[in-house]
Amino acid sequence: METVQCIRRAGDGATLACLLEIDGTSDWRREPLYAVVHLRSGSAVCDTGAARFNVSAPALLFFSPYQEYAFQGEFSGSHLGFHGDFYCIEKHRHEVACNGVLFNNIYTPPFVPLDAEQAAAAGNYVRLLRDAMADGDDLAREDLVIAHLKILLIIATRVKSRQTEEALIQLPPDAGPRLREFHQLLETHFTAWKKPGDYAAAMHITLKALSRLTSKYLSKTPSMLIAERVVQEAKRGLHFSHRSVKEIAAELGYDDPLYLSRLFRKHTGVSPREFRQRVGVSILV
């Protein structure tokens, strides 16, 4: 990877946003940044540690802070990493609504395939981002980068939402409703139900049947999805509040905060306290 341009915080020089050109296989990445990858040409295997996906250009991929990922293949494109202090996706949820669709989405693969028209629009805004970041003397550089990033996220959110609905409709008649039911149960009960068997019982199917369902259509086991949902909520608590790790653990159904800390480190590579220190606290108003 070759650095194109970075925006750094004035005080400590920390990276707020950085755009890289990518070409071919990449090393494993796990950073305190949101990431938008524009796959311009070629194809790649995207490995997130939990699952592997084949992605062909043109496409956009999205990763959350401390999400592990790597690419293999023959491809070219760009990689934009940005800190929550630079652009907070949750604070702008009413404008962009990308959180839970593009980022922090455990139910769908982390990429958005693009048709020719969508690829042209995405490529245009990536170029505008690159040009704005390269203009280091422009006093409005950060505002321009954020404006172009926001439009890129809006485009991708609309495309991904439509693709997700179309994918559900195309599923076999017994699979779509079952996946929706599991999704709803997990969103409702993940703080209390930590065993896959609890969800299988509520759905009146066997645990084996539930495992086949999620493995086939979500590329993850029920246990992986439960753990990812817990870690996702822990990240939210750490990033968007000043609540202690003990308080967050209790809200997520753990009497012992060390259990949550071990689970969190397993999925992110860092402790909850280090995550909060590196990703920061962004109070929503």
CSV table of C-alpha atoms in Angstrom, one decimal:
chain,number,residue,atom,x,y,z
A,1,MET,CA,0.0,0.0,0.0
A,2,GLU,CA,1.2,3.5,-0.8
A,3,THR,CA,0.0,6.5,1.2
A,4,VAL,CA,-1.8,9.1,-0.9
A,5,GLN,CA,-2.6,11.6,1.8
A,6,CYS,CA,-3.4,11.8,5.5
A,7,ILE,CA,-5.2,14.2,7.7
A,8,ARG,CA,-3.8,14.3,11.2
A,9,ARG,CA,-4.9,15.9,14.4
A,10,ALA,CA,-3.1,19.1,15.2
A,11,GLY,CA,-2.3,18.4,18.8
A,12,ASP,CA,-0.8,14.9,18.8
A,13,GLY,CA,-0.5,14.0,15.1
A,14,ALA,CA,-2.9,11.1,15.4
A,15,THR,CA,-4.4,9.9,12.1
A,16,LEU,CA,-7.9,11.3,11.5
A,17,ALA,CA,-8.2,10.1,7.9
A,18,CYS,CA,-5.9,8.4,5.5
A,19,LEU,CA,-6.3,7.4,1.9
A,20,LEU,CA,-4.2,4.6,0.4
A,21,GLU,CA,-3.9,3.0,-3.0
A,22,ILE,CA,-4.1,-0.8,-2.8
A,23,ASP,CA,-2.9,-3.2,-5.4
A,24,GLY,CA,-2.9,-6.9,-4.8
A,25,THR,CA,-2.7,-9.0,-1.6
A,26,SER,CA,-2.8,-7.0,1.6
A,27,ASP,CA,-1.6,-7.7,5.1
A,28,TRP,CA,-4.0,-8.3,8.0
A,29,ARG,CA,-5.4,-5.0,9.2
A,30,ARG,CA,-7.0,-4.2,12.6
A,31,GLU,CA,-7.1,-0.5,13.4
A,32,PRO,CA,-9.0,2.0,15.5
A,33,LEU,CA,-10.5,3.4,12.3
A,34,TYR,CA,-13.6,2.9,10.2
A,35,ALA,CA,-12.6,1.8,6.7
A,36,VAL,CA,-14.1,2.1,3.2
A,37,VAL,CA,-12.4,0.0,0.5
A,38,HIS,CA,-13.1,0.8,-3.1
A,39,LEU,CA,-12.4,-2.2,-5.3
A,40,ARG,CA,-11.9,-0.6,-8.7
A,41,SER,CA,-10.7,-3.6,-10.8
A,42,GLY,CA,-10.0,-7.3,-10.5
A,43,SER,CA,-11.3,-9.7,-7.7
A,44,ALA,CA,-10.3,-10.6,-4.2
A,45,VAL,CA,-11.0,-13.0,-1.4
A,46,CYS,CA,-11.9,-11.0,1.7
A,47,ASP,CA,-11.0,-12.7,5.0
A,48,THR,CA,-12.5,-11.3,8.2
A,49,GLY,CA,-11.2,-14.1,10.4
A,50,ALA,CA,-14.7,-15.3,11.0
A,51,ALA,CA,-15.7,-15.7,7.3
A,52,ARG,CA,-14.3,-15.5,3.8
A,53,PHE,CA,-16.0,-13.8,0.8
A,54,ASN,CA,-15.3,-13.6,-2.9
A,55,VAL,CA,-15.6,-10.1,-4.1
A,56,SER,CA,-15.4,-8.9,-7.7
A,57,ALA,CA,-14.9,-5.3,-8.8
A,58,PRO,CA,-16.6,-2.9,-8.9
A,59,ALA,CA,-17.5,-3.0,-5.2
A,60,LEU,CA,-17.3,-1.1,-1.9
A,61,LEU,CA,-16.3,-2.8,1.4
A,62,PHE,CA,-16.9,-1.4,4.9
A,63,PHE,CA,-15.1,-2.3,8.2
A,64,SER,CA,-15.6,-1.0,11.8
A,65,PRO,CA,-12.9,-0.1,14.3
A,66,TYR,CA,-10.7,-3.1,15.3
A,67,GLN,CA,-12.5,-5.4,12.8
A,68,GLU,CA,-9.9,-7.8,11.4
A,69,TYR,CA,-9.6,-8.2,7.6
A,70,ALA,CA,-7.3,-9.0,4.8
A,71,PHE,CA,-7.4,-9.4,1.0
A,72,GLN,CA,-5.9,-11.8,-1.4
A,73,GLY,CA,-6.1,-11.7,-5.2
A,74,GLU,CA,-5.3,-9.5,-8.2
A,75,PHE,CA,-7.1,-6.2,-7.8
A,76,SER,CA,-6.6,-2.5,-7.5
A,77,GLY,CA,-8.4,0.2,-5.7
A,78,SER,CA,-8.2,2.5,-2.7
A,79,HIS,CA,-8.5,2.2,1.1
A,80,LEU,CA,-9.9,5.1,3.2
A,81,GLY,CA,-9.5,4.9,7.0
A,82,PHE,CA,-11.1,7.5,9.2
A,83,HIS,CA,-11.4,8.0,12.9
A,84,GLY,CA,-14.7,8.6,14.7
A,85,ASP,CA,-13.3,12.0,15.8
A,86,PHE,CA,-13.1,13.0,12.1
A,87,TYR,CA,-16.6,11.7,11.1
A,88,CYS,CA,-18.9,10.1,13.6
A,89,ILE,CA,-21.3,7.8,11.7
A,90,GLU,CA,-23.7,7.6,14.7
A,91,LYS,CA,-24.0,11.4,15.1
A,92,HIS,CA,-24.9,11.7,11.5
A,93,ARG,CA,-27.3,8.7,11.5
A,94,HIS,CA,-30.3,10.8,10.5
A,95,GLU,CA,-28.5,12.1,7.4
A,96,VAL,CA,-26.7,8.9,6.4
A,97,ALA,CA,-28.2,6.0,8.3
A,98,CYS,CA,-25.2,3.8,7.5
A,99,ASN,CA,-24.6,2.4,11.0
A,100,GLY,CA,-26.0,-1.1,11.1
A,101,VAL,CA,-26.2,-1.3,7.3
A,102,LEU,CA,-22.6,-0.7,6.1
A,103,PHE,CA,-20.8,-0.7,9.4
A,104,ASN,CA,-21.5,-2.9,12.5
A,105,ASN,CA,-23.6,-5.3,10.4
A,106,ILE,CA,-23.2,-8.9,11.6
A,107,TYR,CA,-25.9,-10.3,9.3
A,108,THR,CA,-24.6,-9.6,5.8
A,109,PRO,CA,-21.2,-9.7,4.1
A,110,PRO,CA,-19.2,-6.4,4.5
A,111,PHE,CA,-19.3,-5.5,0.8
A,112,VAL,CA,-21.6,-3.8,-1.7
A,113,PRO,CA,-21.4,-4.9,-5.4
A,114,LEU,CA,-22.0,-2.0,-7.8
A,115,ASP,CA,-23.5,-1.9,-11.3
A,116,ALA,CA,-22.0,0.4,-14.0
A,117,GLU,CA,-23.9,3.5,-12.9
A,118,GLN,CA,-23.3,3.0,-9.2
A,119,ALA,CA,-19.6,2.3,-9.9
A,120,ALA,CA,-19.3,5.5,-11.9
A,121,ALA,CA,-20.9,7.5,-9.0
A,122,ALA,CA,-18.7,5.8,-6.3
A,123,GLY,CA,-15.6,6.2,-8.4
A,124,ASN,CA,-16.3,9.9,-8.8
A,125,TYR,CA,-16.6,10.6,-5.1
A,126,VAL,CA,-13.5,8.6,-4.3
A,127,ARG,CA,-11.6,10.8,-6.8
A,128,LEU,CA,-13.1,13.9,-5.2
A,129,LEU,CA,-12.0,12.6,-1.8
A,130,ARG,CA,-8.5,11.9,-3.1
A,131,ASP,CA,-8.2,15.4,-4.7
A,132,ALA,CA,-9.5,17.1,-1.5
A,133,MET,CA,-7.1,15.2,0.7
A,134,ALA,CA,-4.2,16.0,-1.6
A,135,ASP,CA,-4.8,19.7,-1.3
A,136,GLY,CA,-3.0,20.3,2.0
A,137,ASP,CA,-3.2,24.1,1.7
A,138,ASP,CA,-7.0,24.3,1.4
A,139,LEU,CA,-8.5,25.5,4.7
A,140,ALA,CA,-11.7,23.8,3.8
A,141,ARG,CA,-10.0,20.4,3.1
A,142,GLU,CA,-11.6,18.5,6.0
A,143,ASP,CA,-15.0,19.9,5.3
A,144,LEU,CA,-14.7,18.8,1.6
A,145,VAL,CA,-13.5,15.3,2.5
A,146,ILE,CA,-16.4,14.9,5.0
A,147,ALA,CA,-18.9,16.1,2.4
A,148,HIS,CA,-17.6,13.7,-0.2
A,149,LEU,CA,-17.4,10.8,2.3
A,150,LYS,CA,-21.0,11.5,3.4
A,151,ILE,CA,-22.4,11.3,-0.1
A,152,LEU,CA,-20.4,8.1,-0.8
A,153,LEU,CA,-21.9,6.5,2.3
A,154,ILE,CA,-25.4,7.6,1.3
A,155,ILE,CA,-25.0,6.0,-2.1
A,156,ALA,CA,-23.7,2.8,-0.6
A,157,THR,CA,-26.4,2.6,2.1
A,158,ARG,CA,-29.2,2.9,-0.4
A,159,VAL,CA,-27.6,0.2,-2.7
A,160,LYS,CA,-26.9,-2.1,0.2
A,161,SER,CA,-30.4,-1.8,1.7
A,162,ARG,CA,-32.0,-2.6,-1.6
A,163,GLN,CA,-29.7,-5.5,-2.2
A,164,THR,CA,-30.4,-6.9,1.2
A,165,GLU,CA,-34.1,-6.8,0.7
A,166,GLU,CA,-33.8,-8.4,-2.7
A,167,ALA,CA,-31.6,-11.2,-1.3
A,168,LEU,CA,-34.1,-12.0,1.3
A,169,ILE,CA,-36.9,-12.2,-1.2
A,170,GLN,CA,-34.9,-14.6,-3.4
A,171,LEU,CA,-34.2,-17.0,-0.5
A,172,PRO,CA,-36.1,-20.3,-0.4
A,173,PRO,CA,-39.6,-19.9,1.2
A,174,ASP,CA,-38.6,-21.6,4.5
A,175,ALA,CA,-35.3,-19.7,4.8
A,176,GLY,CA,-36.2,-16.0,4.6
A,177,PRO,CA,-38.8,-16.0,7.4
A,178,ARG,CA,-36.6,-18.2,9.6
A,179,LEU,CA,-33.6,-15.8,9.2
A,180,ARG,CA,-35.9,-12.8,10.0
A,181,GLU,CA,-37.2,-14.6,13.1
A,182,PHE,CA,-33.7,-15.4,14.3
A,183,HIS,CA,-32.6,-11.8,13.6
A,184,GLN,CA,-35.5,-10.4,15.6
A,185,LEU,CA,-34.9,-12.8,18.5
A,186,LEU,CA,-31.2,-12.0,18.6
A,187,GLU,CA,-31.8,-8.3,18.6
A,188,THR,CA,-34.3,-8.7,21.4
A,189,HIS,CA,-32.6,-11.2,23.7
A,190,PHE,CA,-28.8,-11.1,23.1
A,191,THR,CA,-28.2,-9.6,26.6
A,192,ALA,CA,-30.0,-12.5,28.2
A,193,TRP,CA,-29.8,-15.5,25.9
A,194,LYS,CA,-26.1,-16.5,25.3
A,195,LYS,CA,-26.8,-20.1,24.2
A,196,PRO,CA,-27.8,-21.0,20.7
A,197,GLY,CA,-30.2,-23.5,22.1
A,198,ASP,CA,-32.3,-20.7,23.5
A,199,TYR,CA,-32.9,-19.3,20.1
A,200,ALA,CA,-33.6,-22.7,18.5
A,201,ALA,CA,-36.1,-23.5,21.2
A,202,ALA,CA,-37.9,-20.1,20.7
A,203,MET,CA,-38.0,-20.9,16.9
A,204,HIS,CA,-39.3,-24.4,17.6
A,205,ILE,CA,-36.5,-26.0,15.5
A,206,THR,CA,-33.5,-28.1,16.5
A,207,LEU,CA,-30.1,-26.5,17.2
A,208,LYS,CA,-28.7,-28.5,14.3
A,209,ALA,CA,-31.3,-26.9,12.0
A,210,LEU,CA,-30.5,-23.4,13.2
A,211,SER,CA,-26.8,-24.0,12.7
A,212,ARG,CA,-27.4,-25.2,9.2
A,213,LEU,CA,-29.5,-22.2,8.5
A,214,THR,CA,-27.0,-19.5,9.7
A,215,SER,CA,-24.0,-21.3,8.3
A,216,LYS,CA,-25.5,-21.6,4.8
A,217,TYR,CA,-27.0,-18.1,4.5
A,218,LEU,CA,-24.9,-16.0,6.9
A,219,SER,CA,-21.6,-17.9,6.8
A,220,LYS,CA,-21.5,-17.9,10.6
A,221,THR,CA,-22.6,-20.3,13.4
A,222,PRO,CA,-25.3,-19.1,15.9
A,223,SER,CA,-22.6,-18.9,18.6
A,224,MET,CA,-20.5,-16.6,16.4
A,225,LEU,CA,-23.5,-14.3,15.7
A,226,ILE,CA,-24.4,-14.1,19.4
A,227,ALA,CA,-20.8,-13.3,20.4
A,228,GLU,CA,-20.5,-10.7,17.6
A,229,ARG,CA,-23.7,-9.0,18.6
A,230,VAL,CA,-22.6,-8.8,22.2
A,231,VAL,CA,-19.2,-7.3,21.2
A,232,GLN,CA,-20.9,-4.9,18.8
A,233,GLU,CA,-23.0,-3.5,21.7
A,234,ALA,CA,-20.0,-3.4,24.0
A,235,LYS,CA,-18.2,-1.3,21.3
A,236,ARG,CA,-21.1,1.0,21.2
A,237,GLY,CA,-21.1,1.4,25.0
A,238,LEU,CA,-17.4,2.1,25.1
A,239,HIS,CA,-17.5,4.5,22.2
A,240,PHE,CA,-20.7,6.5,22.9
A,241,SER,CA,-20.7,6.7,26.7
A,242,HIS,CA,-18.5,7.1,29.8
A,243,ARG,CA,-20.0,4.0,31.5
A,244,SER,CA,-17.4,1.8,33.1
A,245,VAL,CA,-16.6,-1.6,31.7
A,246,LYS,CA,-18.3,-3.2,34.7
A,247,GLU,CA,-21.5,-1.2,34.0
A,248,ILE,CA,-21.4,-2.2,30.3
A,249,ALA,CA,-20.8,-5.8,31.2
A,250,ALA,CA,-23.8,-5.8,33.6
A,251,GLU,CA,-26.0,-4.3,30.9
A,252,LEU,CA,-24.9,-7.1,28.5
A,253,GLY,CA,-25.8,-9.8,31.0
A,254,TYR,CA,-22.4,-10.6,32.6
A,255,ASP,CA,-21.9,-10.5,36.4
A,256,ASP,CA,-18.2,-10.8,35.9
A,257,PRO,CA,-16.7,-8.0,33.7
A,258,LEU,CA,-13.6,-10.2,33.1
A,259,TYR,CA,-15.7,-12.6,31.0
A,260,LEU,CA,-16.8,-9.7,28.7
A,261,SER,CA,-13.2,-8.5,28.6
A,262,ARG,CA,-11.9,-11.9,27.4
A,263,LEU,CA,-14.7,-12.1,24.8
A,264,PHE,CA,-14.0,-8.6,23.6
A,265,ARG,CA,-10.2,-9.2,23.3
A,266,LYS,CA,-10.8,-12.4,21.4
A,267,HIS,CA,-12.9,-10.5,18.8
A,268,THR,CA,-11.0,-7.2,18.6
A,269,GLY,CA,-7.4,-8.0,19.7
A,270,VAL,CA,-7.6,-5.3,22.4
A,271,SER,CA,-9.1,-4.8,25.8
A,272,PRO,CA,-12.2,-2.7,26.3
A,273,ARG,CA,-10.2,0.0,28.0
A,274,GLU,CA,-7.7,0.1,25.1
A,275,PHE,CA,-10.5,0.2,22.6
A,276,ARG,CA,-12.0,3.2,24.4
A,277,GLN,CA,-8.6,4.9,24.6
A,278,ARG,CA,-7.8,4.4,20.9
A,279,VAL,CA,-11.3,4.8,19.3
A,280,GLY,CA,-12.3,7.5,21.7
A,281,VAL,CA,-15.6,8.6,23.4
A,282,SER,CA,-18.1,10.4,21.3
A,283,ILE,CA,-21.1,11.6,23.3
A,284,LEU,CA,-24.3,11.7,21.2
A,285,VAL,CA,-26.5,14.8,21.5
